[in-house]
Coordinates of C-alpha atoms and ligand atoms in Angstrom, one line a residue:
M20 CA -7.4 -17.9 -6.1
T21 CA -11.2 -18.3 -6.1
F22 CA -13.7 -19.9 -3.6
E23 CA -14.2 -22.8 -6.1
D24 CA -10.6 -23.7 -5.4
F25 CA -11.4 -24.8 -1.9
D26 CA -13.7 -27.5 -3.0
L27 CA -16.7 -26.3 -1.1
D28 CA -20.3 -27.5 -1.3
E29 CA -22.6 -25.7 -3.8
I30 CA -24.7 -24.8 -0.7
L31 CA -21.8 -22.6 0.5
L32 CA -20.6 -21.3 -2.9
N33 CA -24.1 -20.1 -3.5
A34 CA -24.2 -18.3 -0.2
I35 CA -20.8 -16.7 -0.8
K36 CA -21.9 -15.4 -4.0
K37 CA -25.1 -14.0 -2.5
Q38 CA -22.7 -12.0 -0.2
A39 CA -20.8 -10.8 -3.0
Y40 CA -17.5 -12.1 -1.9
H41 CA -15.7 -12.4 -5.3
K42 CA -12.5 -13.9 -3.9
P43 CA -11.2 -15.1 -0.7
T44 CA -9.2 -12.4 1.4
P45 CA -5.7 -13.2 2.4
I46 CA -6.8 -14.8 5.8
Q47 CA -9.3 -16.8 4.0
E48 CA -6.9 -18.0 1.5
V49 CA -4.7 -19.5 4.3
A50 CA -7.1 -20.4 7.2
I51 CA -9.9 -22.2 5.1
P52 CA -7.7 -24.9 3.6
L53 CA -6.0 -25.5 7.1
M54 CA -9.4 -25.7 8.9
L55 CA -10.7 -28.0 6.2
E56 CA -7.7 -30.3 6.8
R57 CA -9.0 -30.3 10.5
K58 CA -5.7 -28.6 11.7
D59 CA -5.8 -26.4 14.9
I60 CA -5.0 -22.9 13.8
L61 CA -3.6 -19.9 15.5
A62 CA -4.5 -16.9 13.3
G63 CA -3.5 -13.4 13.5
A64 CA -5.9 -11.2 11.8
A65 CA -7.2 -7.8 12.7
T66 CA -11.0 -7.1 12.4
G67 CA -12.1 -6.3 8.9
T68 CA -9.9 -8.9 7.1
G69 CA -12.7 -11.2 6.6
K70 CA -11.7 -13.4 9.6
T71 CA -15.4 -14.4 10.5
A72 CA -15.9 -15.9 7.2
A73 CA -12.5 -17.6 7.4
F74 CA -13.7 -19.7 10.2
V75 CA -17.5 -19.9 9.4
I76 CA -16.9 -21.3 5.9
P77 CA -14.9 -24.4 6.8
T78 CA -17.0 -25.0 10.0
L79 CA -20.1 -25.1 7.8
Q80 CA -18.3 -27.2 5.2
Y81 CA -17.4 -29.8 8.1
L82 CA -21.1 -29.9 9.1
L83 CA -22.0 -30.8 5.6
D84 CA -19.2 -33.4 5.2
E85 CA -20.1 -35.1 8.6
P86 CA -23.7 -34.8 8.8
K87 CA -25.6 -36.0 12.0
R88 CA -29.1 -35.7 13.1
S89 CA -29.4 -32.3 14.7
S90 CA -30.0 -32.4 18.3
R91 CA -29.9 -29.8 21.3
H92 CA -26.4 -30.4 21.8
P93 CA -24.1 -28.1 19.9
R94 CA -21.3 -29.5 17.6
V95 CA -19.6 -26.1 17.1
L96 CA -18.8 -23.7 19.8
I97 CA -17.8 -20.1 18.7
L98 CA -16.8 -17.8 21.7
S99 CA -16.6 -14.0 21.4
P100 CA -15.6 -11.5 23.9
T101 CA -18.5 -9.2 23.5
R102 CA -22.2 -9.3 22.6
E103 CA -21.8 -7.0 19.5
L104 CA -19.2 -9.4 18.0
A105 CA -21.2 -12.5 18.9
F106 CA -24.2 -11.1 17.0
Q107 CA -22.0 -10.2 14.1
I108 CA -20.6 -13.7 14.0
H109 CA -24.1 -15.2 14.3
K110 CA -25.1 -13.0 11.4
V111 CA -22.3 -14.3 9.3
V112 CA -23.2 -18.0 10.2
N113 CA -26.8 -17.4 9.1
Q114 CA -25.8 -15.6 5.8
L115 CA -23.2 -18.3 4.9
G116 CA -25.7 -21.0 6.0
T117 CA -28.6 -19.6 4.3
Y118 CA -29.0 -22.5 1.8
G119 CA -28.5 -25.2 4.1
N120 CA -29.7 -26.5 7.4
F121 CA -27.4 -25.2 10.2
P122 CA -29.4 -24.8 13.4
S123 CA -27.5 -22.1 15.6
V124 CA -28.2 -20.4 18.9
I125 CA -26.8 -17.2 20.4
I126 CA -26.2 -16.8 23.9
T127 CA -25.0 -13.6 25.4
G128 CA -25.4 -11.5 28.5
G129 CA -28.0 -8.7 28.5
F130 CA -31.0 -11.1 28.0
K131 CA -33.1 -13.1 30.2
Q132 CA -31.4 -16.3 31.3
S133 CA -34.6 -18.3 31.5
Q134 CA -35.5 -17.3 27.9
Q135 CA -32.0 -18.6 26.8
A136 CA -32.4 -21.7 28.5
E137 CA -35.6 -22.3 26.7
T138 CA -33.9 -21.4 23.5
L139 CA -31.3 -24.3 24.3
T140 CA -34.1 -26.9 24.2
R141 CA -34.1 -26.4 20.5
A142 CA -31.9 -28.1 17.9
C143 CA -28.6 -26.5 17.7
D144 CA -25.5 -27.4 15.7
I145 CA -23.7 -24.1 16.2
L146 CA -23.5 -22.1 19.5
V147 CA -22.1 -18.5 19.4
A148 CA -21.6 -17.4 22.7
T149 CA -19.9 -14.9 25.1
P150 CA -18.0 -16.8 27.8
G151 CA -19.7 -15.4 31.1
R152 CA -23.2 -16.2 30.2
L153 CA -22.4 -19.5 28.6
A154 CA -20.5 -20.6 31.7
K155 CA -23.7 -19.9 33.8
L156 CA -25.9 -21.8 31.5
V157 CA -23.5 -24.7 31.5
E158 CA -23.3 -24.7 35.3
D159 CA -27.2 -24.8 35.6
E160 CA -27.1 -27.7 33.0
H161 CA -29.1 -25.9 30.3
V162 CA -26.3 -26.8 27.7
D163 CA -24.2 -29.8 27.5
L164 CA -20.7 -29.2 25.8
S165 CA -20.0 -32.8 25.5
F166 CA -20.5 -33.2 21.8
I167 CA -18.5 -30.3 20.6
E168 CA -16.2 -31.0 17.6
I169 CA -15.0 -27.4 16.7
V170 CA -14.2 -24.6 19.0
I171 CA -13.5 -21.1 17.6
I172 CA -12.2 -18.4 19.9
D173 CA -12.5 -15.0 18.3
E174 CA -10.6 -11.9 19.3
A175 CA -8.8 -13.9 22.0
D176 CA -6.6 -10.8 22.7
R177 CA -9.7 -8.9 23.7
M178 CA -10.8 -11.8 25.8
L179 CA -7.7 -11.7 27.9
D180 CA -7.9 -8.1 28.2
M181 CA -11.6 -8.3 29.5
G182 CA -10.4 -10.9 32.1
Q183 CA -12.4 -13.8 30.4
G184 CA -9.3 -16.3 30.2
P185 CA -10.2 -18.3 33.3
T186 CA -13.9 -18.6 32.2
V187 CA -12.8 -19.8 28.7
H188 CA -10.5 -22.3 30.1
A189 CA -13.3 -23.7 32.5
L190 CA -15.6 -23.9 29.6
L191 CA -13.1 -25.7 27.3
E192 CA -12.2 -28.1 30.4
S193 CA -15.8 -29.2 30.4
I194 CA -15.6 -30.6 26.8
P195 CA -14.4 -34.2 26.9
T196 CA -14.2 -34.5 23.3
D197 CA -11.1 -34.1 21.0
F198 CA -12.0 -31.0 19.3
Q199 CA -10.5 -29.0 16.4
A200 CA -9.6 -25.5 17.7
G201 CA -9.1 -22.0 16.0
L202 CA -7.9 -19.2 17.9
F203 CA -8.2 -15.8 16.1
S204 CA -6.6 -12.6 17.5
A205 CA -5.8 -9.2 16.3
T206 CA -2.2 -9.5 17.8
L207 CA -0.3 -12.8 18.4
S208 CA 2.4 -11.1 20.3
G209 CA 2.5 -11.1 24.1
K210 CA 3.0 -13.7 26.8
G211 CA -0.8 -13.7 27.6
I212 CA -1.9 -14.9 24.0
E213 CA 1.0 -17.3 23.6
H214 CA 0.1 -19.0 26.9
F215 CA -3.5 -19.0 26.1
A216 CA -2.8 -20.6 22.5
E217 CA -0.4 -23.1 24.1
E218 CA -3.0 -24.4 26.5
I219 CA -5.9 -24.6 24.0
L220 CA -4.3 -25.6 20.8
E221 CA -2.6 -28.7 19.7
E222 CA 0.4 -28.4 17.2
P223 CA -1.4 -25.4 15.6
E224 CA -0.6 -23.8 12.2
V225 CA 0.2 -20.3 12.8
V226 CA -1.2 -17.9 10.2
Q227 CA -0.5 -14.3 10.4
V228 CA -1.9 -12.2 7.5
D229 CA -1.5 -8.8 9.3
A230 CA 1.5 -8.3 11.4
P231 CA 0.4 -7.2 14.7
N232 CA 1.3 -3.6 14.1
Q233 CA -0.1 -3.6 10.6
Q234 CA -3.0 -1.4 9.7
S235 CA -5.2 -1.8 6.6
E236 CA -3.8 0.0 3.6
Q237 CA -7.3 0.8 2.8
V238 CA -7.3 3.4 5.7
Q239 CA -5.8 6.9 5.3
Q240 CA -4.5 8.0 8.6
L241 CA -3.7 11.6 9.7
V242 CA -3.4 13.9 12.8
Y243 CA -4.9 17.2 13.5
L244 CA -3.3 19.0 16.3
A245 CA -5.5 21.1 18.8
D246 CA -4.6 23.9 21.1
N247 CA -7.3 23.1 23.6
K248 CA -10.7 21.5 24.1
A249 CA -12.5 24.2 22.2
H250 CA -10.3 23.8 19.4
K251 CA -10.5 20.0 19.3
Q252 CA -14.3 20.4 19.3
A253 CA -14.1 22.9 16.4
L254 CA -11.9 20.4 14.4
L255 CA -14.4 17.7 15.1
A256 CA -17.4 19.8 14.0
S257 CA -15.6 20.8 11.0
I258 CA -14.7 17.1 10.1
V259 CA -18.4 15.7 10.6
Q260 CA -20.0 18.6 8.9
D261 CA -17.9 18.1 5.8
T262 CA -19.9 16.5 3.1
S263 CA -17.4 13.5 2.7
S264 CA -18.3 12.4 6.2
Q265 CA -21.3 10.2 5.8
S266 CA -21.1 7.7 8.7
V267 CA -18.7 8.5 11.4
I268 CA -17.5 6.8 14.6
V269 CA -15.9 9.0 17.2
F270 CA -14.0 7.2 19.9
C271 CA -13.4 8.2 23.3
N272 CA -11.5 6.5 26.1
K273 CA -13.9 6.8 28.8
K274 CA -17.9 6.6 29.1
D275 CA -18.1 10.1 30.6
K276 CA -16.2 11.8 27.8
A277 CA -18.2 10.0 25.2
I278 CA -21.4 11.5 26.7
E279 CA -19.9 14.9 26.8
V280 CA -18.8 14.7 23.3
T281 CA -22.3 13.5 22.1
E282 CA -24.0 16.2 24.0
W283 CA -21.7 18.8 22.5
L284 CA -22.2 17.5 18.9
Q285 CA -25.9 17.5 19.5
S286 CA -25.7 21.2 20.8
Q287 CA -24.3 21.9 17.3
N288 CA -27.3 20.2 15.5
V289 CA -25.1 17.1 14.5
S290 CA -27.1 13.9 14.5
A291 CA -25.1 12.0 17.2
Q292 CA -25.7 9.3 19.5
V293 CA -23.6 7.7 22.3
L294 CA -22.8 4.0 22.6
H295 CA -21.1 2.6 25.7
G296 CA -21.1 -0.4 27.7
D297 CA -24.0 0.5 30.2
F298 CA -26.9 0.2 27.8
I299 CA -29.0 -2.8 27.8
Q300 CA -28.8 -4.9 24.7
A301 CA -32.0 -3.9 23.3
V302 CA -31.1 -0.1 23.3
R303 CA -27.7 -0.9 21.8
L304 CA -29.4 -2.9 19.0
E305 CA -31.8 -0.1 18.4
K306 CA -28.9 2.6 18.2
L307 CA -27.0 0.3 15.9
K308 CA -29.9 -0.1 13.7
K309 CA -30.3 3.7 13.5
F310 CA -26.8 4.2 12.7
K311 CA -26.7 1.5 10.0
S312 CA -29.7 2.9 8.3
N313 CA -28.1 6.3 8.2
K314 CA -30.7 7.9 10.7
I315 CA -27.7 8.8 12.9
K316 CA -24.5 10.2 11.3
V317 CA -22.2 10.1 14.1
M318 CA -21.8 7.3 16.8
V319 CA -19.7 8.3 19.7
A320 CA -18.4 5.3 21.3
T321 CA -16.2 3.7 23.8
D322 CA -13.9 0.7 22.9
V323 CA -15.8 -2.1 24.6
A324 CA -19.2 -0.9 23.1
A325 CA -17.9 -0.7 19.6
R326 CA -16.5 -4.0 19.4
G327 CA -18.0 -6.2 16.7
L328 CA -19.6 -3.4 14.8
D329 CA -19.6 -4.3 11.0
M330 CA -20.7 -1.5 8.8
L331 CA -19.2 -1.4 5.5
Q332 CA -20.3 2.3 5.0
I333 CA -18.3 3.9 7.9
T334 CA -16.4 6.8 6.2
H335 CA -14.5 8.2 9.1
V336 CA -13.1 6.9 12.3
I337 CA -12.1 9.8 14.5
N338 CA -10.1 9.3 17.7
Y339 CA -11.3 12.2 19.9
D340 CA -9.1 10.6 22.6
I341 CA -6.1 8.7 21.5
P342 CA -6.0 5.3 22.7
Y343 CA -3.4 3.9 25.2
R344 CA -2.3 0.9 23.2
G345 CA -1.5 0.2 19.6
D346 CA -3.7 -2.9 19.3
I347 CA -6.7 -0.8 20.4
Y348 CA -5.9 1.8 17.8
I349 CA -5.6 -0.9 15.1
H350 CA -9.1 -2.2 16.3
R351 CA -10.5 1.3 16.1
I352 CA -9.3 2.2 12.6
G353 CA -10.4 -1.2 11.4
R354 CA -14.1 0.0 11.7
T355 CA -13.4 1.9 8.4
G356 CA -11.8 0.9 5.1
R357 CA -13.3 -2.5 5.2
A358 CA -13.6 -4.8 2.3
Q359 CA -12.0 -3.0 -0.5
Q360 CA -13.6 0.4 0.6
V361 CA -11.4 3.4 1.5
G362 CA -11.9 5.0 4.9
I363 CA -10.3 7.8 6.8
A364 CA -8.8 7.7 10.5
I365 CA -8.3 11.0 11.9
N366 CA -6.5 11.7 15.3
L367 CA -7.3 14.6 17.3
V368 CA -4.3 15.4 19.3
E369 CA -4.0 17.9 22.1
H370 CA -0.8 18.4 24.0
H371 CA -1.9 15.8 26.7
D372 CA -2.6 13.2 23.9
L373 CA 1.0 13.3 22.6
K374 CA 2.1 10.7 24.9
N375 CA -0.4 8.1 23.6
L376 CA 0.3 9.2 19.9
E377 CA 4.0 8.6 20.5
R378 CA 3.0 5.0 21.8
I379 CA 0.8 4.2 18.7
E380 CA 3.4 5.5 16.3
Y381 CA 5.9 3.3 17.8
H382 CA 3.5 0.4 17.6
L383 CA 2.9 1.2 14.0
Q384 CA 6.6 1.8 13.3
Q385 CA 5.6 4.9 11.4
S386 CA 4.8 8.6 11.9
L387 CA 1.3 9.6 11.0
P388 CA 1.0 12.8 8.8
V389 CA 0.0 16.0 10.6
E390 CA -2.4 17.9 8.6
K391 CA -4.3 21.3 8.9
I392 CA -7.9 22.4 8.3
A393 CA -7.9 26.0 7.0
G394 CA -8.9 28.5 9.7
L395 CA -8.3 25.9 12.4
E396 CA -4.6 25.7 12.4
P397 CA -3.0 25.0 15.8
S398 CA -0.5 27.4 17.4
F399 CA 2.2 24.7 17.8
T400 CA 3.9 22.0 15.6
L401 CA 5.2 18.6 16.5
K402 CA 8.5 19.7 15.8
S403 CA 8.3 22.6 18.3
V404 CA 7.1 20.1 21.0
L405 CA 10.1 17.8 20.3
K406 CA 12.6 20.7 20.5
N407 CA 11.2 21.8 23.7
K408 CA 11.6 18.2 25.1
K409 CA 15.1 17.9 24.0
K410 CA 15.9 21.4 25.5
N411 CA 14.3 20.4 28.8
K412 CA 16.3 17.0 28.6
K413 CA 19.6 18.9 28.2
K414 CA 19.1 21.1 31.3
P415 CA 20.1 19.0 34.3
K416 CA 17.8 19.4 37.2
R417 CA 19.2 21.4 40.2
S418 CA 19.1 18.6 42.4
A419 CA 20.9 16.5 39.9
K420 CA 23.6 19.3 39.6
K421 CA 24.0 19.5 43.3
K422 CA 24.5 15.7 43.6
A423 CA 27.0 15.8 40.8
K424 CA 29.1 18.8 42.6
K425 CA 29.1 16.7 45.8
K426 CA 30.7 13.9 44.2
Ligands
AMP502 P1 -14.5 -9.3 9.4 O1 -13.0 -9.2 9.4 O2 -15.0 -10.9 9.6 O3 -15.2 -8.5 10.5 O4 -15.1 -9.0 8.1 C1 -15.1 -7.7 7.5 C2 -15.8 -7.5 6.3 O5 -15.5 -8.1 5.3 C3 -17.3 -8.1 6.5 O6 -18.2 -7.0 6.1 C4 -17.6 -9.1 5.5 O7 -18.9 -9.2 5.0 C5 -16.4 -8.8 4.5 N1 -15.9 -9.8 3.8 C6 -15.6 -11.1 4.2 N2 -15.1 -11.8 3.3 C7 -15.1 -11.2 2.2 C8 -14.6 -11.3 0.8 N3 -14.0 -12.6 0.5 N4 -14.9 -10.5 0.0 C9 -15.4 -9.3 0.2 N5 -15.9 -8.9 1.5 C10 -15.6 -9.9 2.5

């Protein structure tokens, strides 16, 4: 299948060519024709699958098919849970819309609201926004959603995780028109997302290119076991100092840990920076710019801060902490191995990480291979841990024994 098969306008085909997209990705193959038919869709697509273009391409085609004089009232609303993802989406809108006239505006927290209100007085067909700030601007009547014809909700699962569900509902309630809706989510399982979809979509076509527990085949995943913190740090240093590591994201579960790991890497003369949710937008963007231009080799990030990063050249994702949940793991490793490139996802596992690793492996329905770095071998194996676990299980506790005797 090619992009020409979708019967797209030359304006779009040329922009697609410019982006060097040679053929549609699986999510694009299914989602684009459905959206062009004006169907509501519920799409399960992890990050890195080309999901953004999957909704941007048909949206732009719609605007070309149904031209109206641009006004300050947006016709398309794209909602994102985080600022970074919103910027990423906006970038794709600009890239794919480069040969046409698709005025767009981005509204996220982290910037002066008065300036955004001013931006909203200009022509705008496509509004990309995070829910909280948009709700504020709607409330203050700086933007009118009465003319919306298409609504896209990206990373809906994350929106729900971040507690944005009610805000999104309120925003959609304020749209009087009968709009087409697309809801994209890394995972479609779970009551929350089902309920969300039910309320927002009308007879949606469900599209799932990636099963919720499926990870990109482009990513090689492995585990290194660590005896303790010093051992974990030594493993991390060895990986990031290896010549194959060109651009690395190290994930930590908490901000404080991310800061600690960054400082430690810096003390080892590794060019590392931390990215967490507390930075103002300008600082975040500056850091991302440096990382993208390879001025920084290692970005140590928390999950929220790393959402929406789109860097094809990321060679390694390292889980310094193992995430609590499978879908977070999938999101993390989706940062590498994007668009036909091979990436490596490494899990550094101390004893206290084993529980999370177990959960992740259950989610993936597979065991991740355990490997060793010469000179940094651990003193234990996963087998020995499992054996000990079994042994401990077999021995009934004294109190339990007593109870059994009494009976
Ligand atoms: P996304 O899942 O939207 O975050 O996209 C992941 C990456 O895939 C982005 O860098 C896109 O530029 C790229 N991409 C999207 N569609 C295609 C395509 N058809 N062929 C090659 N790369 C693509």
